[in-house]
mmCIF file of C-alpha atoms in Angstrom:
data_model
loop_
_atom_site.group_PDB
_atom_site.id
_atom_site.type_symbol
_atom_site.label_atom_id
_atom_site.label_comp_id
_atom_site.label_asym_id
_atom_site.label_seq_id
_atom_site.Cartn_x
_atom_site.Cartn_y
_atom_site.Cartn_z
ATOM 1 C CA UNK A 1 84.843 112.255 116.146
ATOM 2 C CA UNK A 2 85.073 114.221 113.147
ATOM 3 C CA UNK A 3 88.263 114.824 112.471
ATOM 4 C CA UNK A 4 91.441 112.345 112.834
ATOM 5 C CA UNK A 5 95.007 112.271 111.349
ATOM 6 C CA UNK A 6 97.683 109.976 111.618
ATOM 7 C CA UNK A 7 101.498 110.825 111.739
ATOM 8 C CA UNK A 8 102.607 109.159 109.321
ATOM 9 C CA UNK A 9 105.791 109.128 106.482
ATOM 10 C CA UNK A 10 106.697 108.566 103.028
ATOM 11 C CA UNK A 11 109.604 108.256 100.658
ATOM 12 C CA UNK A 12 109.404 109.096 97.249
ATOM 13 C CA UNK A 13 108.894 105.895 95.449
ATOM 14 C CA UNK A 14 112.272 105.430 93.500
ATOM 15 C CA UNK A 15 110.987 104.330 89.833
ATOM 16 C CA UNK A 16 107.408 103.922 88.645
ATOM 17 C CA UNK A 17 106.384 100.498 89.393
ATOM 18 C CA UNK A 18 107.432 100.572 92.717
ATOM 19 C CA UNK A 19 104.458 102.476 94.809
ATOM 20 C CA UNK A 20 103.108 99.443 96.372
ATOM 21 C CA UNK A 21 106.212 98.665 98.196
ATOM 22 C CA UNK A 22 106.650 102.511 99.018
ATOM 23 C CA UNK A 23 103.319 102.577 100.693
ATOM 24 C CA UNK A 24 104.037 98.953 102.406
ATOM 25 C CA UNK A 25 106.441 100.597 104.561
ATOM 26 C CA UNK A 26 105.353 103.872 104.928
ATOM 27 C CA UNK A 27 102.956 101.722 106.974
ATOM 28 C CA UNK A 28 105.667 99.412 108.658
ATOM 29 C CA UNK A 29 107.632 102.630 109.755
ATOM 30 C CA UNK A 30 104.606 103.985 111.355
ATOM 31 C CA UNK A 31 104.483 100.977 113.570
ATOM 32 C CA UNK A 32 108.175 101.154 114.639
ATOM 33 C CA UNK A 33 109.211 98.415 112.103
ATOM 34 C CA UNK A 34 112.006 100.329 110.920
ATOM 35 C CA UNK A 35 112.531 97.889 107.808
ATOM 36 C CA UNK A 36 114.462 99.842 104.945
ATOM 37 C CA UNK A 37 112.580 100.642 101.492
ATOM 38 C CA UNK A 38 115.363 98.891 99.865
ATOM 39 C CA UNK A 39 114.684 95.672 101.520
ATOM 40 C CA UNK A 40 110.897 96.123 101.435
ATOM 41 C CA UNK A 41 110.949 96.361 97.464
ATOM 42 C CA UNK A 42 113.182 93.228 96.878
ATOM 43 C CA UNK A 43 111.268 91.164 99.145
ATOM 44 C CA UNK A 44 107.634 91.824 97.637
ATOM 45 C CA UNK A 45 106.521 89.972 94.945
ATOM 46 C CA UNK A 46 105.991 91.297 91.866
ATOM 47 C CA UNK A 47 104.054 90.795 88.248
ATOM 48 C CA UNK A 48 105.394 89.457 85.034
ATOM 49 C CA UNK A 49 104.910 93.122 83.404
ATOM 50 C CA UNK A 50 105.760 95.104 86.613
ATOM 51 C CA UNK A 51 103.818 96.794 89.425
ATOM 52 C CA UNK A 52 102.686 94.637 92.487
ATOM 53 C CA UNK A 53 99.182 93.866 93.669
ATOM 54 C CA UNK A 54 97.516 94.783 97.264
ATOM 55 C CA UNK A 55 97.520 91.110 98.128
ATOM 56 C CA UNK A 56 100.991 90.461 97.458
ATOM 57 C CA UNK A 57 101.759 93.309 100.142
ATOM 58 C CA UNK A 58 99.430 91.557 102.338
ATOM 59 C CA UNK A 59 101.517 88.192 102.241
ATOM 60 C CA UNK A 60 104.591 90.266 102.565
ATOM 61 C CA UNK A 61 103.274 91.438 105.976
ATOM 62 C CA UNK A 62 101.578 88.334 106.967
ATOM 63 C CA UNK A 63 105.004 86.566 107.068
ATOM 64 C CA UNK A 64 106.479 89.473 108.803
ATOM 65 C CA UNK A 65 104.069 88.447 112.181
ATOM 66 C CA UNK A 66 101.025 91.334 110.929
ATOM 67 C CA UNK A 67 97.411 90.317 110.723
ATOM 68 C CA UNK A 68 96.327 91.797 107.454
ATOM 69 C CA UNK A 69 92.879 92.644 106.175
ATOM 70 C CA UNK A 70 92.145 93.097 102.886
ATOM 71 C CA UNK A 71 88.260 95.133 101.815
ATOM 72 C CA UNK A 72 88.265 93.748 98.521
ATOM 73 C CA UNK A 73 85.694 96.057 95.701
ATOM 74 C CA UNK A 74 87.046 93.209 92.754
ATOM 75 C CA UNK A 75 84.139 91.926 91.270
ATOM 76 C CA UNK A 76 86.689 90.256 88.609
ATOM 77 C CA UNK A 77 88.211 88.481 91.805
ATOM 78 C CA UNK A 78 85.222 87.782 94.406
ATOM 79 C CA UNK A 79 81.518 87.120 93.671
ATOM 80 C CA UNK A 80 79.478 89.257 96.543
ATOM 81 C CA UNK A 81 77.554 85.908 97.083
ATOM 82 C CA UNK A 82 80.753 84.350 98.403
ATOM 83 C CA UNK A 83 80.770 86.850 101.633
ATOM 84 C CA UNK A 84 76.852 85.382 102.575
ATOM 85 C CA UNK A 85 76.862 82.888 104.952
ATOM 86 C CA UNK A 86 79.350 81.071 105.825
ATOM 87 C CA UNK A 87 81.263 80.108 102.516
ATOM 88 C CA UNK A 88 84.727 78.577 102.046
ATOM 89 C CA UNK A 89 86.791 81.441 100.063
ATOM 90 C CA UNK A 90 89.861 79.179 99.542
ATOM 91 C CA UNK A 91 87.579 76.899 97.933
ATOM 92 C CA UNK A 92 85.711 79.442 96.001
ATOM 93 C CA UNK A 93 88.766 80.588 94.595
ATOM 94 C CA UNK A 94 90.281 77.398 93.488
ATOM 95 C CA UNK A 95 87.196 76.067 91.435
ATOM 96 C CA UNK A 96 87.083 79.650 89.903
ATOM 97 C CA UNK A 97 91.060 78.904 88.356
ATOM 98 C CA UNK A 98 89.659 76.725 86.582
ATOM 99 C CA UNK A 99 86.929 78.606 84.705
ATOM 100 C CA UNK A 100 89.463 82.032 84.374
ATOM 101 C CA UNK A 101 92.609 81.446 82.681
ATOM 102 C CA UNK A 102 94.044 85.011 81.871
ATOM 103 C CA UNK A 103 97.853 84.659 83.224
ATOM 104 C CA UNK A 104 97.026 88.273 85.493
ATOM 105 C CA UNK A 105 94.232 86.320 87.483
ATOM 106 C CA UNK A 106 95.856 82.973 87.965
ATOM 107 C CA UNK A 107 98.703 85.356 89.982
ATOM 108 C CA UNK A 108 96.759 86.963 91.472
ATOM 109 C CA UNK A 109 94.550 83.931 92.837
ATOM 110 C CA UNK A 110 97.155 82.314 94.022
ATOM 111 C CA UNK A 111 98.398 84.896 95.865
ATOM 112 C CA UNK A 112 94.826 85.224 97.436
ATOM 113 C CA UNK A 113 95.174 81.509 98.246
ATOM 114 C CA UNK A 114 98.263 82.121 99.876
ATOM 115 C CA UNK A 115 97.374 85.235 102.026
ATOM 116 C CA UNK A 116 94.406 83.026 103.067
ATOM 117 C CA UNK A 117 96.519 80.334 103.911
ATOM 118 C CA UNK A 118 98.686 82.499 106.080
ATOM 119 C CA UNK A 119 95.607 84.101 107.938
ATOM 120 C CA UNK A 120 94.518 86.986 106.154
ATOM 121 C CA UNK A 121 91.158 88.555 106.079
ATOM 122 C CA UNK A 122 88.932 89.611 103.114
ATOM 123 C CA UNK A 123 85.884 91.236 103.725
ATOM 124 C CA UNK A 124 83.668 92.850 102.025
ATOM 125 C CA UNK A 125 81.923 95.891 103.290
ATOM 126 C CA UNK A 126 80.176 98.903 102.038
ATOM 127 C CA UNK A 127 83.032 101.249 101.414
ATOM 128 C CA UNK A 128 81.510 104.770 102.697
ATOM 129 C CA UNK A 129 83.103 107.696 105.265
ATOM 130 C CA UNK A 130 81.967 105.944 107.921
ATOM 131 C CA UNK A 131 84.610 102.757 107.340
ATOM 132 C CA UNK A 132 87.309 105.049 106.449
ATOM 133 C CA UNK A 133 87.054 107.179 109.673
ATOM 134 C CA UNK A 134 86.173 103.592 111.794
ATOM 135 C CA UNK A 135 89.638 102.313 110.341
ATOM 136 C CA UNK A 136 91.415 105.279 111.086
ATOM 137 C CA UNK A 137 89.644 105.913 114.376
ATOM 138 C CA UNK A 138 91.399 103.056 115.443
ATOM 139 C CA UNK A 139 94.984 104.323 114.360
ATOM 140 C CA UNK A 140 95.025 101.995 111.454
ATOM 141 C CA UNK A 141 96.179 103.649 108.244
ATOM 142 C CA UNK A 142 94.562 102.485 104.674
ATOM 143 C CA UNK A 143 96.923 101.231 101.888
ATOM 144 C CA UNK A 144 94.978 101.505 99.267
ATOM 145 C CA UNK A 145 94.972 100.387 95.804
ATOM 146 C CA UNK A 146 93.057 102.645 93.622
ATOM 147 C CA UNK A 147 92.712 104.486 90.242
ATOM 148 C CA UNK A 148 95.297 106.842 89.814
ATOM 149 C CA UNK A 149 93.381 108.224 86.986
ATOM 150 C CA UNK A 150 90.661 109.457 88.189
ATOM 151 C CA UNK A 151 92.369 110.576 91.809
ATOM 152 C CA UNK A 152 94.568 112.319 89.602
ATOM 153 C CA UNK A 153 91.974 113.440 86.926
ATOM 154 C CA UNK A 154 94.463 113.265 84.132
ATOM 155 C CA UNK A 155 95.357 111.618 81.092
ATOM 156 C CA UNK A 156 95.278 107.756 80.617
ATOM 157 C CA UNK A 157 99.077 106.766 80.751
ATOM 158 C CA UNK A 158 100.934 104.877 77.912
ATOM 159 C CA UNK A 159 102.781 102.175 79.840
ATOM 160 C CA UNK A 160 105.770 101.230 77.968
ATOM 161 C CA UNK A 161 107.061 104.941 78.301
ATOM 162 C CA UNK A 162 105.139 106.026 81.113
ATOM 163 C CA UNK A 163 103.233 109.083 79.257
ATOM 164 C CA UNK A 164 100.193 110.940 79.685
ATOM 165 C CA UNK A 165 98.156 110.681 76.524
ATOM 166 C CA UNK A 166 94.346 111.146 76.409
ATOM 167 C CA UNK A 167 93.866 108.923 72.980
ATOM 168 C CA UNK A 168 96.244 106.066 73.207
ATOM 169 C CA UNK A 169 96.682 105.802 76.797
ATOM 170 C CA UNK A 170 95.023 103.457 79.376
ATOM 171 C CA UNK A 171 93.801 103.347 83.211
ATOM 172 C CA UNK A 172 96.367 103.607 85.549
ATOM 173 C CA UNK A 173 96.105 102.232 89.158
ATOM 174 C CA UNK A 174 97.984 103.138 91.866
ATOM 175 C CA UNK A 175 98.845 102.612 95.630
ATOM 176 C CA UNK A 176 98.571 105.564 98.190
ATOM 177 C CA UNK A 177 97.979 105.264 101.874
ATOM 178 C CA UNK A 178 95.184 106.968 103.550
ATOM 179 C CA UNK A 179 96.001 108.503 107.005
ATOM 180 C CA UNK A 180 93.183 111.150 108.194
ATOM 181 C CA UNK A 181 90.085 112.695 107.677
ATOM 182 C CA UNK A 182 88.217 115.548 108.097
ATOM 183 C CA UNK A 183 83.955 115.049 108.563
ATOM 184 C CA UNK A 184 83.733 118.835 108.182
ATOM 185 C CA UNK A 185 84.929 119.374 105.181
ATOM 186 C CA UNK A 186 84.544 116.235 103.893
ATOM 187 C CA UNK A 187 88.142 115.284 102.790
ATOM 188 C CA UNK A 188 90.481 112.359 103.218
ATOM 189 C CA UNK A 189 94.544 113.018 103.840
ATOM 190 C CA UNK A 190 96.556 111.312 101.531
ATOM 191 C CA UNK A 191 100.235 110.031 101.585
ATOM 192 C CA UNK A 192 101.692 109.324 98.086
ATOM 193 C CA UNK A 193 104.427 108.181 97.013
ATOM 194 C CA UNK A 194 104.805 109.795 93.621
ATOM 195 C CA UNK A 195 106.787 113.365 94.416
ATOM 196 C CA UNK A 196 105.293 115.907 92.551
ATOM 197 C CA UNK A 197 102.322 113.991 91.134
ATOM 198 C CA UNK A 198 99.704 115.355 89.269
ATOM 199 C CA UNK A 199 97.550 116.525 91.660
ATOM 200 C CA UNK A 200 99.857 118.278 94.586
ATOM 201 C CA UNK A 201 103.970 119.270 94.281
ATOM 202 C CA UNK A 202 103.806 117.772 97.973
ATOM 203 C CA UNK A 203 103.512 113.953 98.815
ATOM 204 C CA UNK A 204 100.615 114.564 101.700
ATOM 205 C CA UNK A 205 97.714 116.174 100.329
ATOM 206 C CA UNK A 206 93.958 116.056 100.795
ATOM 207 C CA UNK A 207 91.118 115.173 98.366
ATOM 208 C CA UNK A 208 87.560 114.985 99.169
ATOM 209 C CA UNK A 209 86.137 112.108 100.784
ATOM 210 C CA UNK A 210 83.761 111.300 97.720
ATOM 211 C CA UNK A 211 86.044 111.370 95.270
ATOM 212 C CA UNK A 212 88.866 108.829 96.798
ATOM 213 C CA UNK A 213 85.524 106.786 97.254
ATOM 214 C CA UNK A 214 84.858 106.543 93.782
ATOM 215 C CA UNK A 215 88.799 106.215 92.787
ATOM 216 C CA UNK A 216 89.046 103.074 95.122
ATOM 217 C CA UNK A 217 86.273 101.607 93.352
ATOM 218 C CA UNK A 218 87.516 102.858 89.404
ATOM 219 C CA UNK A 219 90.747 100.109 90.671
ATOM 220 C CA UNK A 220 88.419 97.514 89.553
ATOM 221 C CA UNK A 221 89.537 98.397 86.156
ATOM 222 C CA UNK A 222 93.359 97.517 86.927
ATOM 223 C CA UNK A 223 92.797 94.351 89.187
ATOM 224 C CA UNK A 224 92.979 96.922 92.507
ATOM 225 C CA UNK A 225 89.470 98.473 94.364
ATOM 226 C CA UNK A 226 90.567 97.343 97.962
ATOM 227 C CA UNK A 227 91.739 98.520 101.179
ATOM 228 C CA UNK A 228 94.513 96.744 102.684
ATOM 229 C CA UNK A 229 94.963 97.376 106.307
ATOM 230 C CA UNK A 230 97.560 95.784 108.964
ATOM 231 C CA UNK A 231 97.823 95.357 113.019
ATOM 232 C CA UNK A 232 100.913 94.282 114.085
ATOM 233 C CA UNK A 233 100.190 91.119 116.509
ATOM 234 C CA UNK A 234 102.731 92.056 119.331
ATOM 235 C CA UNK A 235 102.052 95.478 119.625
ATOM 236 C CA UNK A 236 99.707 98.124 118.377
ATOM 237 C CA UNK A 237 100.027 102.343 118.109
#
């Protein structure tokens, strides 16, 4: 198949640390779980400084009855040695706490612990075209966190005020969901939340292939590089 798009939704997300939850059910509408973006927002957890992380949206839909599975690219988070064999993550994770104190990691290992503890998946897998189109092959769209600055190719933000500034700003990541693709012409179809972002006036673009690749992997830099994708348990599309 070379070619495959998804019908799929999004609202504009309503303020600027609130993609993740915008994207989260973006997804859940396109699996009939008609749960409002109101309700979404105030039930996912959030960080100290704002924004969200792609694991917290996992646990969000791992207590709402999905199985979720998270392609984690975090080197910071997961050592590629722990996906050889058969190696205890949960424990893995828990004697690294110890060694990594930064308040940002503690969260966000602990979450990890908890979406393991509530069945999620992490796997880690070669992140080319051909798991994009397998994923979406099988009508499963991609949440993805990712680099917003280099999807966007624009200025480094200042995060206090939300400003594009090419000397004193820094990365930015960002959550978008991926919901086609075209082989042919070698481009991915995007769903963002941010109206009029930098790169389209429109919320559903396309970008190529290659360079979503290489912005999914740039999220390393802001504690995202993953793929989060759900199945609902009961039913699937």
């Amino acid at each position: 198949m070379d070619a495959k798009t998804l019908s799929l939704d999004i609202h504009a997300q309503p303020n600027d640390e609130t993609c993740g939850p915008t994207c989260l059910q973006a997804v859940y509408q396109y699996y009939d779980d008609n749960m409002s973006l109101d309700q979404v927002i105030s039930e996912v957890k959030t960080l100290k400084g704002g924004g969200t992380l792609a694991v917290m949206l996992g646990n969000h839909a791992l207590a709402r009855g999905y199985d979720a599975t998270i392609f984690t690219y975090n080197l910071h988070m997961f050592d590629p040695t722990w996906f050889q064999g058969d190696v205890d993550l949960a424990a893995k994770l828990t004697e690294q706490k110890k060694h990594k104190t930064a308040r940002k990691f503690q969260v966000a290992a602990n979450s990890y612990l908890k979406f393991l503890s509530l069945g999620g998946q992490v796997k880690f897998e070669e992140l080319n075209t051909k798991l994009i189109r397998s994923l979406l092959n099988d009508h499963k769209p991609i949440l993805t966190g990712l680099s917003a600055t280099y999807l966007y190719n624009c200025a480094r933000e200042i995060g206090e005020t939300n400003t594009y500034h090419d000397i004193q700003g820094e990365p930015t990541g960002h959550f978008v969901v991926v919901h086609g693709y075209d082989v042919t012409n070698k481009v991915a179809h995007i769903a963002d939340p941010l109206e009029k972002n930098p790169i389209s006036e429109k919320q559903h673009y396309r970008v190529s292939l290659q360079r979503l690749i290489n912005s999914i992997l740039l999220g390393i830099v802001t504690y995202d590089a993953n793929l989060l994708v759900l199945t609902p348990k009961k039913h699937g599309k």
